[in-house]
CSV table of C-alpha atoms in Angstrom, one decimal:
chain,number,residue,atom,x,y,z
Z,199,MET,CA,-59.4,-98.0,-36.4
Z,200,LYS,CA,-58.9,-97.1,-40.2
Z,201,LYS,CA,-55.3,-97.4,-41.4
Z,202,ILE,CA,-53.9,-94.1,-42.7
Z,203,LEU,CA,-50.6,-93.7,-44.4
Z,204,ILE,CA,-49.0,-90.4,-44.8
Z,205,ILE,CA,-46.7,-90.2,-47.9
Z,206,VAL,CA,-44.1,-87.6,-48.0
Z,207,PRO,CA,-42.1,-87.3,-51.3
Z,208,ALA,CA,-38.9,-85.7,-50.5
Z,209,TYR,CA,-35.8,-84.6,-52.7
Z,210,ASN,CA,-33.0,-82.7,-51.0
Z,211,GLU,CA,-35.0,-81.8,-48.0
Z,212,ALA,CA,-32.4,-82.3,-45.4
Z,213,GLU,CA,-33.4,-78.8,-44.0
Z,214,ASN,CA,-37.0,-79.4,-43.7
Z,215,ILE,CA,-37.6,-83.3,-43.4
Z,216,LYS,CA,-37.1,-83.6,-39.6
Z,217,ASP,CA,-39.5,-80.9,-38.7
Z,218,VAL,CA,-41.9,-82.2,-41.1
Z,219,ILE,CA,-41.9,-85.6,-39.5
Z,220,LEU,CA,-41.9,-84.6,-35.9
Z,221,LYS,CA,-44.9,-82.2,-36.7
Z,222,LEU,CA,-46.7,-85.0,-38.4
Z,223,HIS,CA,-46.1,-87.3,-35.3
Z,224,GLU,CA,-47.1,-84.7,-32.8
Z,225,GLU,CA,-50.4,-84.2,-34.6
Z,226,ASN,CA,-51.4,-87.8,-34.7
Z,227,ASP,CA,-48.9,-90.6,-33.5
Z,228,VAL,CA,-51.4,-93.2,-34.9
Z,229,TRP,CA,-50.7,-92.1,-38.7
Z,230,ASP,CA,-47.9,-94.3,-40.2
Z,231,ILE,CA,-45.4,-92.0,-42.0
Z,232,LEU,CA,-43.6,-93.0,-45.3
Z,233,VAL,CA,-40.8,-91.0,-46.6
Z,234,ILE,CA,-40.0,-91.6,-50.2
Z,235,ASN,CA,-36.4,-90.3,-50.6
Z,236,ASP,CA,-36.0,-89.5,-54.5
Z,237,ALA,CA,-32.2,-90.2,-54.7
Z,238,SER,CA,-31.4,-87.2,-52.7
Z,239,ALA,CA,-27.7,-85.9,-52.6
Z,240,ASP,CA,-27.9,-84.5,-49.2
Z,241,LYS,CA,-28.7,-86.3,-45.9
Z,242,THR,CA,-32.7,-86.5,-46.3
Z,243,SER,CA,-32.7,-90.1,-45.8
Z,244,SER,CA,-30.7,-90.5,-42.8
Z,245,ILE,CA,-32.2,-87.4,-41.1
Z,246,ALA,CA,-35.8,-89.1,-41.9
Z,247,ARG,CA,-34.6,-92.3,-40.2
Z,248,SER,CA,-33.0,-90.6,-37.2
Z,249,THR,CA,-36.6,-89.3,-36.2
Z,250,GLY,CA,-37.7,-92.8,-35.4
Z,251,HIS,CA,-41.1,-92.0,-36.5
Z,252,ALA,CA,-41.0,-92.6,-40.1
Z,253,GLU,CA,-40.5,-95.5,-42.7
Z,254,VAL,CA,-38.0,-94.5,-45.5
Z,255,ILE,CA,-37.8,-95.9,-49.0
Z,256,ASP,CA,-34.7,-94.9,-50.9
Z,257,LEU,CA,-35.3,-94.7,-54.5
Z,258,PRO,CA,-32.0,-95.9,-56.4
Z,259,ILE,CA,-32.5,-93.1,-59.1
Z,260,ASN,CA,-34.2,-89.8,-59.1
Z,261,LEU,CA,-37.7,-90.5,-60.6
Z,262,GLY,CA,-39.3,-87.1,-59.7
Z,263,ILE,CA,-42.7,-86.4,-57.8
Z,264,GLY,CA,-44.6,-88.7,-59.9
Z,265,GLY,CA,-42.3,-91.7,-59.2
Z,266,CYS,CA,-42.3,-90.9,-55.4
Z,267,VAL,CA,-46.0,-90.6,-55.0
Z,268,GLN,CA,-46.9,-93.7,-57.1
Z,269,THR,CA,-44.3,-95.6,-54.8
Z,270,GLY,CA,-46.1,-94.5,-52.0
Z,271,PHE,CA,-49.5,-95.6,-53.4
Z,272,ARG,CA,-48.1,-99.0,-54.3
Z,273,TYR,CA,-46.8,-99.3,-50.7
Z,274,ALA,CA,-50.1,-98.4,-49.2
Z,275,ARG,CA,-52.0,-101.1,-51.6
Z,276,ARG,CA,-49.5,-103.7,-50.7
Z,277,LYS,CA,-50.0,-103.0,-46.9
Z,278,ASP,CA,-53.9,-102.7,-47.0
Z,279,TYR,CA,-54.2,-99.1,-46.0
Z,280,ASP,CA,-57.8,-97.7,-46.1
Z,281,TYR,CA,-56.5,-94.0,-46.7
Z,282,ALA,CA,-53.5,-92.3,-48.1
Z,283,LEU,CA,-52.4,-88.8,-47.6
Z,284,GLN,CA,-49.8,-86.8,-49.8
Z,285,PHE,CA,-47.8,-84.4,-47.7
Z,286,ASP,CA,-44.9,-82.5,-49.4
Z,287,GLY,CA,-41.4,-82.8,-47.4
Z,288,ASP,CA,-40.7,-79.1,-47.9
Z,289,GLY,CA,-42.7,-77.9,-44.9
Z,290,GLN,CA,-45.2,-75.7,-46.6
Z,291,HIS,CA,-48.2,-77.7,-45.4
Z,292,SER,CA,-49.8,-77.8,-41.9
Z,293,ALA,CA,-50.0,-80.9,-40.3
Z,294,GLU,CA,-53.0,-79.5,-38.2
Z,295,GLU,CA,-55.0,-79.2,-41.3
Z,296,ILE,CA,-54.9,-82.9,-42.4
Z,297,GLY,CA,-58.2,-83.5,-40.6
Z,298,LYS,CA,-59.8,-81.2,-43.2
Z,299,LEU,CA,-58.9,-83.4,-45.9
Z,300,MET,CA,-59.6,-86.7,-44.3
Z,301,ASP,CA,-63.0,-85.6,-43.0
Z,302,ILE,CA,-63.8,-85.2,-46.7
Z,303,VAL,CA,-62.7,-88.7,-48.0
Z,304,MET,CA,-63.4,-90.7,-44.8
Z,305,SER,CA,-67.1,-89.4,-44.8
Z,306,GLY,CA,-67.6,-90.5,-48.3
Z,307,GLU,CA,-68.2,-87.0,-49.9
Z,308,ALA,CA,-65.3,-87.5,-52.4
Z,309,ASP,CA,-62.7,-90.0,-53.3
Z,310,VAL,CA,-60.0,-87.3,-53.2
Z,311,ALA,CA,-59.5,-84.0,-51.3
Z,312,ILE,CA,-57.3,-81.3,-52.1
Z,313,GLY,CA,-55.9,-78.8,-49.8
Z,314,SER,CA,-56.1,-75.4,-51.8
Z,315,ARG,CA,-54.6,-72.2,-51.0
Z,316,PHE,CA,-57.0,-70.1,-53.3
Z,317,ARG,CA,-60.4,-71.3,-51.8
Z,318,GLN,CA,-60.5,-68.1,-50.0
Z,319,LYS,CA,-58.7,-64.9,-49.6
Z,320,HIS,CA,-55.9,-64.9,-46.9
Z,321,ASP,CA,-53.0,-63.0,-45.6
Z,322,GLY,CA,-50.7,-65.8,-45.6
Z,323,PHE,CA,-47.8,-66.8,-47.7
Z,324,LYS,CA,-48.7,-66.3,-51.8
Z,325,SER,CA,-46.8,-68.0,-54.6
Z,326,SER,CA,-45.1,-65.6,-57.3
Z,327,PHE,CA,-47.4,-63.8,-59.5
Z,328,PHE,CA,-46.3,-65.8,-62.6
Z,329,ARG,CA,-47.1,-69.0,-60.9
Z,330,ARG,CA,-50.6,-67.8,-59.9
Z,331,ILE,CA,-51.2,-66.9,-63.5
Z,332,GLY,CA,-50.3,-70.5,-64.3
Z,333,ILE,CA,-52.5,-71.9,-61.8
Z,334,ARG,CA,-55.5,-69.8,-63.0
Z,335,LEU,CA,-54.7,-71.1,-66.5
Z,336,PHE,CA,-54.8,-74.8,-65.1
Z,337,GLU,CA,-58.1,-74.0,-63.5
Z,338,LEU,CA,-59.6,-72.9,-66.8
Z,339,VAL,CA,-58.3,-75.8,-68.6
Z,340,SER,CA,-59.6,-78.4,-66.3
Z,341,PHE,CA,-63.0,-76.8,-66.2
Z,342,ILE,CA,-63.1,-76.8,-70.1
Z,343,LEU,CA,-61.8,-80.5,-70.1
Z,344,ILE,CA,-63.7,-82.2,-67.3
Z,345,ARG,CA,-66.0,-79.5,-66.1
Z,346,GLN,CA,-64.6,-79.4,-62.7
Z,347,ARG,CA,-63.2,-76.1,-61.3
Z,348,ILE,CA,-60.2,-77.1,-59.4
Z,349,THR,CA,-58.4,-74.0,-58.1
Z,350,ASP,CA,-55.1,-75.4,-56.8
Z,351,HIS,CA,-53.8,-78.1,-59.5
Z,352,THR,CA,-50.1,-77.9,-58.2
Z,353,SER,CA,-51.0,-78.6,-54.4
Z,354,GLY,CA,-49.1,-81.3,-53.0
Z,355,PHE,CA,-51.5,-81.7,-50.1
Z,356,ARG,CA,-53.9,-84.3,-51.0
Z,357,ALA,CA,-56.2,-87.3,-49.3
Z,358,TYR,CA,-57.2,-90.3,-51.2
Z,359,ASN,CA,-59.6,-93.3,-50.2
Z,360,ARG,CA,-58.5,-96.5,-51.2
Z,361,LYS,CA,-60.4,-96.8,-54.3
Z,362,ALA,CA,-58.4,-93.6,-55.6
Z,363,PHE,CA,-54.9,-94.7,-54.4
Z,364,CYS,CA,-55.3,-98.2,-55.8
Z,365,PHE,CA,-56.3,-96.8,-59.1
Z,366,LEU,CA,-53.3,-94.4,-59.2
Z,367,ALA,CA,-50.9,-97.1,-57.9
Z,368,ASP,CA,-51.1,-98.2,-61.6
Z,369,HIS,CA,-51.8,-95.0,-63.5
Z,370,TYR,CA,-50.3,-92.2,-61.6
Z,371,PRO,CA,-48.5,-89.7,-64.1
Z,372,SER,CA,-44.9,-89.1,-64.0
Z,373,ASP,CA,-42.8,-85.9,-64.1
Z,374,TYR,CA,-45.0,-83.0,-62.8
Z,375,PRO,CA,-48.3,-85.1,-62.3
Z,376,GLU,CA,-50.4,-82.9,-60.0
Z,377,PRO,CA,-52.4,-81.1,-62.8
Z,378,GLU,CA,-52.6,-84.1,-65.1
Z,379,VAL,CA,-53.7,-86.6,-62.3
Z,380,ILE,CA,-56.7,-84.2,-61.9
Z,381,ILE,CA,-57.8,-84.7,-65.5
Z,382,LEU,CA,-57.2,-88.4,-65.1
Z,383,LEU,CA,-59.4,-88.9,-62.0
Z,384,GLY,CA,-62.0,-86.7,-63.5
Z,385,LYS,CA,-62.1,-88.7,-66.8
Z,386,ASN,CA,-62.5,-91.9,-64.9
Z,387,ASN,CA,-65.4,-90.6,-62.6
Z,388,PHE,CA,-63.8,-90.1,-59.2
Z,389,ARG,CA,-65.2,-87.3,-57.0
Z,390,ILE,CA,-62.9,-84.6,-56.2
Z,391,ARG,CA,-63.3,-81.7,-53.7
Z,392,GLU,CA,-61.2,-79.0,-52.4
Z,393,THR,CA,-61.1,-77.4,-49.0
Z,394,PHE,CA,-59.0,-74.1,-48.2
Z,395,THR,CA,-55.5,-74.9,-46.4
Z,396,GLN,CA,-52.8,-72.5,-45.7
Z,397,MET,CA,-49.5,-72.7,-47.5
Z,398,HIS,CA,-46.2,-71.7,-45.7
Z,399,GLU,CA,-43.0,-70.2,-47.3
Z,400,ARG,CA,-40.1,-72.8,-47.7
Z,401,LYS,CA,-37.7,-72.6,-44.7
Z,402,GLY,CA,-34.9,-74.3,-46.7
Z,403,GLY,CA,-34.2,-75.9,-50.1
Z,404,VAL,CA,-35.4,-74.7,-53.4
Z,405,SER,CA,-38.3,-75.5,-55.6
Z,406,SER,CA,-38.0,-77.8,-58.7
Z,407,ILE,CA,-40.0,-75.3,-60.9
Z,408,THR,CA,-37.7,-72.3,-61.4
Z,409,LEU,CA,-38.8,-69.0,-63.3
Z,410,THR,CA,-36.6,-70.0,-66.2
Z,411,LYS,CA,-38.3,-73.4,-66.5
Z,412,GLY,CA,-42.0,-72.0,-66.0
Z,413,PRO,CA,-43.0,-71.6,-69.7
Z,414,TYR,CA,-41.6,-74.9,-70.6
Z,415,TYR,CA,-43.4,-76.3,-67.6
Z,416,MET,CA,-46.7,-74.7,-68.4
Z,417,ILE,CA,-46.6,-76.0,-72.0
Z,418,LYS,CA,-45.7,-79.4,-71.2
Z,419,VAL,CA,-48.4,-79.6,-68.4
Z,420,MET,CA,-51.2,-78.3,-70.6
Z,421,LEU,CA,-50.3,-80.9,-73.3
Z,422,ALA,CA,-50.5,-83.6,-70.8
Z,423,MET,CA,-53.7,-82.4,-69.4
Z,424,PHE,CA,-55.2,-82.4,-72.7
Z,425,MET,CA,-53.8,-86.0,-73.7
Z,426,SER,CA,-55.3,-87.3,-70.4
Z,427,SER,CA,-58.6,-85.8,-71.5
Z,428,ILE,CA,-58.8,-87.8,-74.7
Z,429,ARG,CA,-57.6,-91.0,-73.5
Z,430,SER,CA,-60.3,-93.8,-73.2
Z,431,LYS,CA,-61.6,-94.4,-69.8
Z,432,ILE,CA,-59.5,-96.9,-67.7
Z,433,HIS,CA,-61.7,-99.9,-66.5
Z,434,HIS,CA,-61.4,-100.2,-62.6
Z,435,HIS,CA,-63.3,-101.6,-59.8
Z,436,GLU,CA,-66.1,-99.0,-58.6
């Protein structure tokens, strides 16, 4: 049986983390769940531990989503997992849809599978208008830079085969990495596929990207995407 690690980055997710872990465990009790607590100021860590269904790594300082996910990838590499899946701790993803992503990477169709809320029209939760505009801009930029049309660059719902997560264990971007890592993967010949997944509205907590930070975030991310595109290829084992 293949070893699968579910990586759950979490920062101040005390209102959501228990429900996230229990739903993951209920969906498949064979999956290993690893919560990366990003120096939360609330009870995220103790609540995650109290479920009895997750390992928890407490980061000593706040590293952001990039540091959390890279920590998870390094753990997966050290523990010899075959696949790793990123699943945000805010309760916006559905554990029932993990199989869609895992089928893509386990079949060999792609190295990385991304759950996208934009692959088809739906009546569920939608992001704000300005955030959707930004995501469409990222889609255009990535097509120009790596000739791949990715519709949901900010999705925190992703599956990776061992080759991909071992590569990213050493080279994962920091800060707001999801759009940048798509360019990095495309530049280094990793195969990326998307599949439609639903996204739910937060039940508690707040997003780290606020309306006032939006323009700064957009400029910073597009610059990072461009810089990744002009970097030399990174040698790795195919």
